Coordinates of C-alpha atoms in Angstrom, one line a residue:
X1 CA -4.8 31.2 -6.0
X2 CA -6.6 29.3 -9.0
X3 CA -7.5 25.9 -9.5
X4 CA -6.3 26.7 -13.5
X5 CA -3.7 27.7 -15.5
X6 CA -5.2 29.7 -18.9
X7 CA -2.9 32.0 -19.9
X8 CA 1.1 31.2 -20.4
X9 CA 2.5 32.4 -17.0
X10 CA 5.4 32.4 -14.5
X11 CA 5.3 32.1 -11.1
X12 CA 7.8 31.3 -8.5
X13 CA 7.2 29.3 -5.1
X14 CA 9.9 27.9 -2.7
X15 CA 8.3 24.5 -3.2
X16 CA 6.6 22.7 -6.3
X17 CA 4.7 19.4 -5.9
X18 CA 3.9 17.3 -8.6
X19 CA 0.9 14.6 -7.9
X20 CA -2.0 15.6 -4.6
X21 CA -2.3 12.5 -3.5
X22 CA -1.7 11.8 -0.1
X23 CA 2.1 11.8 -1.2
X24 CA 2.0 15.0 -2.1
X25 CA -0.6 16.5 0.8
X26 CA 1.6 15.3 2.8
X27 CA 5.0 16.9 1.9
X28 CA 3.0 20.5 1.1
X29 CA 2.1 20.5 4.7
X30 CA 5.5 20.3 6.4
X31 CA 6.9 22.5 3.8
X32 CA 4.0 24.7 4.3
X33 CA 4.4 24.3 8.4
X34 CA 8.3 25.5 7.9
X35 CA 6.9 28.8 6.1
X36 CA 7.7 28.2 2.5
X37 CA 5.4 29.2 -0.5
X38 CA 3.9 25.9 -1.8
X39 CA 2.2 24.7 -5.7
X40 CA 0.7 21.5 -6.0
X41 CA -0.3 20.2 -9.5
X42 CA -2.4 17.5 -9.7
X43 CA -3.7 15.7 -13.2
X44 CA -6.4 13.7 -12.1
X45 CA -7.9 13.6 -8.7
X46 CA -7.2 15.3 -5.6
X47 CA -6.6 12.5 -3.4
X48 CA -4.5 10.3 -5.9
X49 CA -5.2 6.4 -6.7
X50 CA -5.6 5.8 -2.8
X51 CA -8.2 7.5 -2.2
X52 CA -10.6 6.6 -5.1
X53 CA -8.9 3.4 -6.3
X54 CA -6.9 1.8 -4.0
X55 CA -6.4 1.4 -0.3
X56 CA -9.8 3.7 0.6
X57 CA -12.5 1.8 -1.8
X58 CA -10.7 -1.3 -1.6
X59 CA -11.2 -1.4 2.5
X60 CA -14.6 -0.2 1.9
X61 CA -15.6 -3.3 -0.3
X62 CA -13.3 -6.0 2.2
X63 CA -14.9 -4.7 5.6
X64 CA -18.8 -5.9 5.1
X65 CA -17.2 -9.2 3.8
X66 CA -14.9 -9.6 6.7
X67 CA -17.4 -8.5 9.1
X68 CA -19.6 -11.3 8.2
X69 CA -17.1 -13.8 8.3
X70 CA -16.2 -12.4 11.6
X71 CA -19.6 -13.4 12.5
X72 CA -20.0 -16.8 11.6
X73 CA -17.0 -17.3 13.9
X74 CA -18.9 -17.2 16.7
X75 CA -21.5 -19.4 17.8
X76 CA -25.0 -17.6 18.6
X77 CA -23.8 -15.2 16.2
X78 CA -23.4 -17.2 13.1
X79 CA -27.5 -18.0 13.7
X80 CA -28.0 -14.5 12.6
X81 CA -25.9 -14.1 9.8
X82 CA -28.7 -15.1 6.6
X83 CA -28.8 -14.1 3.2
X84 CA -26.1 -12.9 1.1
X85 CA -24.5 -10.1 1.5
X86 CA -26.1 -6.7 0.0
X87 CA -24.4 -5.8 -2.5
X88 CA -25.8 -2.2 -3.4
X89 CA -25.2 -1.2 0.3
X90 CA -21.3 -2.6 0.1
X91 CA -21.3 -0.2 -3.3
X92 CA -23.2 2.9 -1.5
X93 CA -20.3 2.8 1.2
X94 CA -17.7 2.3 -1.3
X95 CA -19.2 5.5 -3.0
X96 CA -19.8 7.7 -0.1
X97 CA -16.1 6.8 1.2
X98 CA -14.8 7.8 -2.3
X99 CA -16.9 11.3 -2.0
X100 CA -18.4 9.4 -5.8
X101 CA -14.9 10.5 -6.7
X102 CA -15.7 14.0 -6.5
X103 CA -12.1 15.6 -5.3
X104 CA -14.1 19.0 -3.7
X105 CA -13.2 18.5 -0.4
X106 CA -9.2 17.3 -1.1
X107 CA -9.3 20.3 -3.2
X108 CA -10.4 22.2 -0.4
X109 CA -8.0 21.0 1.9
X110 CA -5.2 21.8 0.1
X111 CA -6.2 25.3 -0.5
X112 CA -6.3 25.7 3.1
X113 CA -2.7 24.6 4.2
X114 CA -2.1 28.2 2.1
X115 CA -0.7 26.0 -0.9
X116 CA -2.1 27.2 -4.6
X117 CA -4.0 24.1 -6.6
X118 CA -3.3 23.9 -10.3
X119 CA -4.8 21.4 -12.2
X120 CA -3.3 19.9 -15.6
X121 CA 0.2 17.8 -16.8
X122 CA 2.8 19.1 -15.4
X123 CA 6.6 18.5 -16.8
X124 CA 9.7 19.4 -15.1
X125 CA 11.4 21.4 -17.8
X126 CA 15.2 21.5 -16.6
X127 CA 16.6 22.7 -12.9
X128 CA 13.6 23.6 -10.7
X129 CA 11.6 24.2 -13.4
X130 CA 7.7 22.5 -13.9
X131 CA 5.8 23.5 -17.0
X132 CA 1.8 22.8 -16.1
X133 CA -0.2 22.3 -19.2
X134 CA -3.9 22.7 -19.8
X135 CA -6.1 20.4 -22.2
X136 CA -6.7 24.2 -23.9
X137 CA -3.6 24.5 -24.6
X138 CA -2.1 27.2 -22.1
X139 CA -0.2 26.6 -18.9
X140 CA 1.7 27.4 -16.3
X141 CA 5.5 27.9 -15.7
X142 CA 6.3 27.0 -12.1
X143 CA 10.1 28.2 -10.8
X144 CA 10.8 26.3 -7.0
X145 CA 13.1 28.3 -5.0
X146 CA 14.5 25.4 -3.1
X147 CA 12.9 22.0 -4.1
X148 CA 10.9 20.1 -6.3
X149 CA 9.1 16.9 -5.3
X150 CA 7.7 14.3 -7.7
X151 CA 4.5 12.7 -6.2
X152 CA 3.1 10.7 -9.1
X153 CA 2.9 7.4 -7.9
X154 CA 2.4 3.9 -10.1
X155 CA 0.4 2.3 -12.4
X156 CA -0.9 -1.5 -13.1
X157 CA 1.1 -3.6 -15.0
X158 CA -0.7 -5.7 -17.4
X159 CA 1.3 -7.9 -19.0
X160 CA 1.4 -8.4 -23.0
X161 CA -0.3 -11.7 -23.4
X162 CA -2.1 -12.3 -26.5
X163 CA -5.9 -11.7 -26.7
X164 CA -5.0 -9.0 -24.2
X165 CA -7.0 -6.2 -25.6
X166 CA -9.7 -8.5 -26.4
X167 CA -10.0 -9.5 -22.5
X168 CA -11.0 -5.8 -21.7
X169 CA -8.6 -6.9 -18.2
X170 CA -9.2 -5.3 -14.9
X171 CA -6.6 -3.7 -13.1
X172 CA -7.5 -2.4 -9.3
X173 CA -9.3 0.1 -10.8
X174 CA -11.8 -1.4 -11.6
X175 CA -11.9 -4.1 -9.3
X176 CA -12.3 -1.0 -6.7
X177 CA -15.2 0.9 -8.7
X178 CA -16.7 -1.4 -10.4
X179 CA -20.7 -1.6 -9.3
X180 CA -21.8 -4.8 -10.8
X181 CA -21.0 -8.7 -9.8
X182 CA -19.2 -10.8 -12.2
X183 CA -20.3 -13.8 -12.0
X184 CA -17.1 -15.6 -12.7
X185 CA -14.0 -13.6 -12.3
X186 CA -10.0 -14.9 -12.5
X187 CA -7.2 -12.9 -10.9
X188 CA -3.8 -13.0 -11.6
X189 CA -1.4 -12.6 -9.2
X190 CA -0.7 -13.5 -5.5
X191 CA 0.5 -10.1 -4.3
X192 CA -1.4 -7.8 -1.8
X193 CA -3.6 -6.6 -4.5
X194 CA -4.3 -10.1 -5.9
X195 CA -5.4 -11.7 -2.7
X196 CA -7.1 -8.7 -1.3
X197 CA -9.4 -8.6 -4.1
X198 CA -10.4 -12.2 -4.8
X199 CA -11.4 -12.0 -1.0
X200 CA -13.9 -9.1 -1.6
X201 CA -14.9 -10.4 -4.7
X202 CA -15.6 -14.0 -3.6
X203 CA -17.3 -12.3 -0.4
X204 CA -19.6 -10.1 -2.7
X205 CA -20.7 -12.9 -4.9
X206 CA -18.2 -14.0 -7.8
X207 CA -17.2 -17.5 -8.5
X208 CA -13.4 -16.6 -7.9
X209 CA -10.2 -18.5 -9.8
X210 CA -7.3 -16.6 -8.1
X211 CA -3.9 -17.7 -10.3
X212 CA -0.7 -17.6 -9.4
X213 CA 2.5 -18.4 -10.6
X214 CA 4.5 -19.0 -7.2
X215 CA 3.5 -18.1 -3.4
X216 CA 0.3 -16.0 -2.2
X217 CA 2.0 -13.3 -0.3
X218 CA 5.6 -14.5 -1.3
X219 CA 7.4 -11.4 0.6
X220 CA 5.8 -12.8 3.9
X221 CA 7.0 -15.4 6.1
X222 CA 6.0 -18.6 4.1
X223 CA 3.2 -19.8 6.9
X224 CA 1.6 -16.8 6.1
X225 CA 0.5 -17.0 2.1
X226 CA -0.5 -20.7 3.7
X227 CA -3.2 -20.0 5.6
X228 CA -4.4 -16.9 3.5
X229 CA -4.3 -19.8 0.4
X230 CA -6.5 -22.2 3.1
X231 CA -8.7 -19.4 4.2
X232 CA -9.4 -18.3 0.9
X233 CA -10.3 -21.8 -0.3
X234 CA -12.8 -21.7 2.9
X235 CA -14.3 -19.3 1.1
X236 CA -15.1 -20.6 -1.7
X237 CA -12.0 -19.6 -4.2
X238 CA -10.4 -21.8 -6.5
X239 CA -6.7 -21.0 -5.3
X240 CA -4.5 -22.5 -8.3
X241 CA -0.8 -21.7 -7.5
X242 CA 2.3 -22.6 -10.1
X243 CA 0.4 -21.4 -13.2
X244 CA 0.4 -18.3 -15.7
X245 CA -1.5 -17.0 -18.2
X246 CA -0.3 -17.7 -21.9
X247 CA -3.6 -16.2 -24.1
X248 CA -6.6 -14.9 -23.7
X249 CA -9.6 -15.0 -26.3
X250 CA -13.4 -13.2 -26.0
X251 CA -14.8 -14.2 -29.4
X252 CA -18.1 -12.5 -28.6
X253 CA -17.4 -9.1 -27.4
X254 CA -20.7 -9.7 -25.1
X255 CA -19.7 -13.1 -23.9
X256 CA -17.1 -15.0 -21.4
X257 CA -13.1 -15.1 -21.9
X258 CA -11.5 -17.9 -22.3
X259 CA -8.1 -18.4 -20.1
X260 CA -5.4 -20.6 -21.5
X261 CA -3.0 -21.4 -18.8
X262 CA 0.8 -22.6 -19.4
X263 CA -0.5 -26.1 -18.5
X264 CA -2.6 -26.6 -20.9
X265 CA -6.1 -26.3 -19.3
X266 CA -8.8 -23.6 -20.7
X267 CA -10.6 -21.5 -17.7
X268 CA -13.9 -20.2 -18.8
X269 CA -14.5 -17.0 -16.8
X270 CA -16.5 -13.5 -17.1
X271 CA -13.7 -11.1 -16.2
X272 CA -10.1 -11.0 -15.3
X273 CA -8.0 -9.0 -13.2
X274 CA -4.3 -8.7 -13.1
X275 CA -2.8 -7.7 -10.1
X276 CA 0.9 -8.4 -11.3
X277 CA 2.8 -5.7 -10.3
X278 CA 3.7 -1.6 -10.5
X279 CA 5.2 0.9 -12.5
X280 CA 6.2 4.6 -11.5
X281 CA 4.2 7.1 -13.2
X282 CA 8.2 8.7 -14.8
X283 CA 7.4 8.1 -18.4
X284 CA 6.3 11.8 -19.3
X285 CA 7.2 14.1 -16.8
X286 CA 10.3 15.6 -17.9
X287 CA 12.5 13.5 -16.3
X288 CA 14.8 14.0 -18.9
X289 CA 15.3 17.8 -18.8
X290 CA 17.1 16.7 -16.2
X291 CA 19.4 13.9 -17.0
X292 CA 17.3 11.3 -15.6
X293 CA 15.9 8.0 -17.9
X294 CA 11.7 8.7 -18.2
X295 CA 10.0 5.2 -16.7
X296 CA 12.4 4.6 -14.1
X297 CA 12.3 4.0 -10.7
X298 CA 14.3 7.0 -9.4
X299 CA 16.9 6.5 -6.7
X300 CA 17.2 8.8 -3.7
X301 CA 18.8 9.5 -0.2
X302 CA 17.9 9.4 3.1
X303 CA 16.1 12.8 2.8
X304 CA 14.4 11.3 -0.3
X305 CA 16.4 13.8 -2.5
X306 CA 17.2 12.1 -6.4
X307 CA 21.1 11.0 -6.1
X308 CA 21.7 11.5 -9.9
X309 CA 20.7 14.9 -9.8
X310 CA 23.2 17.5 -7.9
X311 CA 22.0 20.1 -5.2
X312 CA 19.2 18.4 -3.6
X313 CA 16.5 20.4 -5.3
X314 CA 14.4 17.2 -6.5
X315 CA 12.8 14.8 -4.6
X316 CA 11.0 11.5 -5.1
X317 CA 8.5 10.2 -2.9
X318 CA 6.4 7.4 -2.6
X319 CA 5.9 4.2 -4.7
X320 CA 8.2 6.2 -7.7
X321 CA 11.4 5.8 -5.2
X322 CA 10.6 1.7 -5.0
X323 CA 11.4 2.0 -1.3
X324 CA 8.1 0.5 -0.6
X325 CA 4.7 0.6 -2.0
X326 CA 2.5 1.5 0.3
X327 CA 0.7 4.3 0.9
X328 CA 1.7 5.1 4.8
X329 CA 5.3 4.5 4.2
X330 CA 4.7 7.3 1.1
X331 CA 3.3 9.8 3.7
X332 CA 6.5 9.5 6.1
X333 CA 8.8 10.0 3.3
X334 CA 6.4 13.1 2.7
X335 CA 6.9 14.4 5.8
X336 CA 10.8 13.2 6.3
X337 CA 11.2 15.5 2.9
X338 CA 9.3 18.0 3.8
X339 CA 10.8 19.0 7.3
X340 CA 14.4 18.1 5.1
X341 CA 13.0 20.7 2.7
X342 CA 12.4 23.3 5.5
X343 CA 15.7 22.9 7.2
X344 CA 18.0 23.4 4.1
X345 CA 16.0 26.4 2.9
X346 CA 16.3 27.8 6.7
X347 CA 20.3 26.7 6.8
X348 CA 19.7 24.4 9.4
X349 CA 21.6 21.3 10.1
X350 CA 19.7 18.4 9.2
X351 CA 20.8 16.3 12.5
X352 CA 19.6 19.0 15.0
X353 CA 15.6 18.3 14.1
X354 CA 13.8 18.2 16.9
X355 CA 12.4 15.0 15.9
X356 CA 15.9 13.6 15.4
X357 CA 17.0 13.3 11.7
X358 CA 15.7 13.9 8.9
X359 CA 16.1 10.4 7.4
X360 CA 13.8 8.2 6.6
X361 CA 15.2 5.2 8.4
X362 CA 12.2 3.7 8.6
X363 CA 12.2 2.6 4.9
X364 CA 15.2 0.3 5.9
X365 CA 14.0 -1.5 8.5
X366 CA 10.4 -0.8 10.0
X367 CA 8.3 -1.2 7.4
X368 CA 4.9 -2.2 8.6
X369 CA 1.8 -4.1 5.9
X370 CA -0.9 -5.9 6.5
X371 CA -3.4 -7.4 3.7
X372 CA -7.0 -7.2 4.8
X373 CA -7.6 -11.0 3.7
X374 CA -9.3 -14.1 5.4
X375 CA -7.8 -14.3 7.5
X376 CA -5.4 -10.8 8.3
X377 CA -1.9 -11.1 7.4
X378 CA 0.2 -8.1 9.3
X379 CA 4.1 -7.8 9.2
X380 CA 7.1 -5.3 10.2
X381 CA 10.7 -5.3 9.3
X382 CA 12.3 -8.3 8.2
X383 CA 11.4 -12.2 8.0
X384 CA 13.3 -14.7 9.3
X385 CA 14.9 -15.3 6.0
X386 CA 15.4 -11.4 5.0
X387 CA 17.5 -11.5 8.7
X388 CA 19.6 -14.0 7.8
X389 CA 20.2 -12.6 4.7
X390 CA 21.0 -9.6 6.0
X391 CA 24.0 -11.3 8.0
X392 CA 22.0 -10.9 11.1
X393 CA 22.3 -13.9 14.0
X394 CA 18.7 -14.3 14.6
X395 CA 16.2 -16.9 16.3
X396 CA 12.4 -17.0 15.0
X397 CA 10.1 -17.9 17.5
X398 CA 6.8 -19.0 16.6
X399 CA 3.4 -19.1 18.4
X400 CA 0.2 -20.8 17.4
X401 CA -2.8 -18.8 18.1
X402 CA -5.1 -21.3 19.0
X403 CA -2.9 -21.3 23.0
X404 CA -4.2 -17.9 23.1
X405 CA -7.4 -17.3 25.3
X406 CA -8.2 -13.6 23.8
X407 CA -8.1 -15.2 20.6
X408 CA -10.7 -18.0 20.8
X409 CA -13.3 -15.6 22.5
X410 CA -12.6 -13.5 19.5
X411 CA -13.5 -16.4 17.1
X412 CA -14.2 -20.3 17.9
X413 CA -11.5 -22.2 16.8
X414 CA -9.2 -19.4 16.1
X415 CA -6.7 -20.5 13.6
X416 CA -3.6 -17.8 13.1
X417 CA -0.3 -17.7 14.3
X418 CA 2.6 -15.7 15.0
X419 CA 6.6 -15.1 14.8
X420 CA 9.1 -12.6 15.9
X421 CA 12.5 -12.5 14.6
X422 CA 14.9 -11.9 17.4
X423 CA 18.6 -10.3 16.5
X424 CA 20.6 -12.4 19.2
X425 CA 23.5 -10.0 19.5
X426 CA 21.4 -7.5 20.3
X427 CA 18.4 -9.2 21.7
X428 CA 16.0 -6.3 19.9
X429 CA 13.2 -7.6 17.7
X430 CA 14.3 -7.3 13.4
X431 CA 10.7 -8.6 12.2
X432 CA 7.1 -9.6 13.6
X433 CA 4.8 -11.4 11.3
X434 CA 0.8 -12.0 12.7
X435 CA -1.4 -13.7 10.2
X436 CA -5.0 -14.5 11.9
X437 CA -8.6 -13.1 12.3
X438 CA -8.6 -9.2 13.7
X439 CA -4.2 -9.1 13.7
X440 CA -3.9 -6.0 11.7
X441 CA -4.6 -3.8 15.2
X442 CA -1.7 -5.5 16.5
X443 CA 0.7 -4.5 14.2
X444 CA 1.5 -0.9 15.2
X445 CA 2.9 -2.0 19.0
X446 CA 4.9 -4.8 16.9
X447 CA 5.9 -1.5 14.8
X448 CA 7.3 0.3 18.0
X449 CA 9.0 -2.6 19.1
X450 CA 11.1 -2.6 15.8
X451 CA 11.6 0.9 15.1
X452 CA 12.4 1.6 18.9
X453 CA 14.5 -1.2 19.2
X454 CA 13.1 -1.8 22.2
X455 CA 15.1 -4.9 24.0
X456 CA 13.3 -8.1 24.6
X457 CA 14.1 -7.7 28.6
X458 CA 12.2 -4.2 28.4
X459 CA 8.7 -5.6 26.6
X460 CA 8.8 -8.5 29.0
X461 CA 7.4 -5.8 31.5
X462 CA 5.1 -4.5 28.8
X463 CA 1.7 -6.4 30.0
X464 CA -1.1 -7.4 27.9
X465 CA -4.5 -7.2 28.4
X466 CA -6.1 -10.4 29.5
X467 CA -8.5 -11.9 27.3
X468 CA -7.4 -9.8 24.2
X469 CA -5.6 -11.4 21.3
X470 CA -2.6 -9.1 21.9
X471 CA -1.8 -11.4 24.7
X472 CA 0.4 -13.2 21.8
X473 CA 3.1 -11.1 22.9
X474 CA 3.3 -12.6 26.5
X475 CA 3.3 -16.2 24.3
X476 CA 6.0 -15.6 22.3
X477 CA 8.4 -13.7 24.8
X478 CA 8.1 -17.0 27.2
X479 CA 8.6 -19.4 24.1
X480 CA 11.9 -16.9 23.8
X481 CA 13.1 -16.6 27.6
X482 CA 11.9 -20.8 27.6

């Protein structure tokens, strides 16, 4: 059990993971708890881009900014919120919840699920075959017995404006390990990422210009990107929606960029980010040794195994399958595969699992996000509009927060609101959509509801707690029953 390949060898395991990030952790340990030899090979950092440059760092650096804005909610409270916020303690968190990006422990941990670590590329190189090379040269040949999963996530899109290379742009990143404060800094893009980070940024001192071509949030119920777009501007940011960068220029290497937008005007700025979008990691990692096109998303079934390649020995999991991009819905395809995995290698029926299926329905359906903004935006399953595209019959019913006791002893003059999507053949919920301060801890019992389809006459009995903010669910089953 190394965490090398030297020397050219050949071993053979019953499963090979590409990518240990929590992906890959993830399905090693089922297919580790079902008894099957495991090797996960890993090019970078135990722990993947979540852990060190994504959703761990990126909460670390949002929660002091939120946590003072929680604060000035309240009156008494606000009195003893003075001075900025600290910025070398918000980086000394950030650092100690990234381990300083020192993969030890991860390393550790995947040692002792009994799977074997190697560290370097690795290819597939035709039918359950993974070649892991070393920057001296040697490697590894890996031969899976029954499956291979792919693990290996996505990368930052930066698009090819001009003056691109000049602009030195951030992608998350940086804007998740970077230690020092720009003092002017643009972001591109009204995604998760994009909003996310010109609320930490904003929060930790930057004069932010947050730029975006459409809607902030645009897979969201529409009210939603509203209020993050007035909360931001609270804040501080300039929110300029139904723009897009044409060209960059930094004509001193040491001084600003200058933004040219498609209307014309000129944004003078220290630093940009671009938070416009994914790619899957599929470019260089054999894909085609097996008759698949490298760069593309790959598409898989229920069980996450690859469609276009026959016996069900290759798997793609997480943000490379496009189901959805997020790192929790990742981790339950892991471990949908990886009990899949276990039950074909054992020749058992995949519809006898003691935890029902092995299908990751979930993907379809239930799919819960929230964006840790100002305020919280939190969502499962579909929007009104995705229903109703869908062919469903439903009714949206919407609450206003600011009817909601719980809510206004949690902040003074709570502004948030709420919806659920109702399927009126089935009177089961389809979506629930919370946008407000504190909502995200409300999402998972809006998660049951949907993935349970639990009927609307059932979480009628289901009483909140009086004065919490969850008592939004009483509110918007009595604006249902009227």
């Amino acid at each position: 059990m190394s965490d090398s390949a030297e020397d050219a060898t050949e071993r053979t395991y019953d499963v090979v993971v590409i990518g240990a990030g929590p992906v890959g952790q993830n399905v090693a340990e089922r297919a580790r708890a079902a008894g099957l030899s495991v090797a996960v090979a890993e090019r970078e950092l135990v722990g993947g881009e979540c852990s060190y440059w994504a959703c761990i760092p990126s909460k670390a650096l949002l929660r002091p900014v939120i946590a003072v804005a929680d604060a000035r909610r309240v009156d008494g409270a606000r009195d003893a919120v003075t001075g900025p916020i600290n910025t070398a303690g918000v980086f000394a968190r950030r650092n100690r919840y990234v381990a300083d990006w020192d993969d030890t422990g991860q390393a550790a941990w995947v040692r002792g699920i009994g799977a074997d670590l190697l560290r370097g590329e690795a290819r597939l190189d035709g039918r359950r075959r993974v070649v892991v090379g070393t920057s001296g040269g040697g490697g590894t040949v890996l031969m899976a017995r029954h499956a291979v999963a792919l693990c290996t996530g996505s990368d930052a899109v930066v698009p090819d404006v001009p003056g691109i290379a000049e602009a030195r742009a951030w992608t998350n990143r940086t804007a998740t390990d970077s230690s020092s404060v720009p003092g002017r800094l643009a972001v591109v893009g009204g995604g998760g990422v994009g909003v996310e980070m010109a609320t930490a940024w904003q929060g930790l001192g930057s004069s932010v210009t947050l730029l975006v071509r459409r809607a902030l949030l645009p897979r969201m119920e529409p009210f939603v990107g509203e209020l993050v777009a007035a909360g931001l501007e609270d804040a501080g940011v300039d929110v300029r929606v139904g723009v897009s960068v044409d060209a960059l220029h930094r004509p001193d290497p040491a001084g600003p960029l200058i933004v040219v937008l498609d209307d014309g005007t000129r944004l003078e700025v220290d630093e940009i980010l671009f938070a416009t979008g994914r790619s899957p990691r599929t470019d260089d990692i054999g894909l085609e040794t097996v008759g698949l096109t490298p760069g593309s998303w790959l598409d898989v079934d229920e069980t996450c195994a690859v469609r276009d390649v026959e016996g069900q020995w290759l798997y793609a999991l997480g943000d490379i399958n496009h189901h959805a991009l997020l790192t929790h819905q990742g981790k339950y395809q892991a471990r949908i595969a990886g009990d899949a995995i276990g039950a074909r290698a054992a020749g058992q029926p995949l519809d006898t699992a003691p935890w029902g299926a092995h299908a990751a329905t979930a993907d379809q359906h239930a799919v819960p996000q929230i964006f840790f903004t100002d305020p919280e935006a939190a969502a499962v399953g579909l929007s009104a509009e995705q229903a109703t595209q869908a062919g469903h019959r439903v009714r949206a019913v919407d609450v206003d927060f600011a009817s909601v006791v719980g809510a206004n002893l949690y902040a003074d003059g709570y502004r948030g609101r709420a919806r659920m999507v109702v399927d009126l053949d089935r009177e089961v919920l389809l979506g629930v959509t919370f946008v407000g301060p504190g909502v995200s801890e409300l999402l998972h019992s809006a998660t049951v509801a949907v993935a349970g389809e639990v009927p609307i006459s059932r979480l009628w009995h289901a009483v909140s707690c009086f004065p919490t903010i969850s008592e939004v669910w009483m509110y918007l089953l009595k604006a249902y029953r009227g």
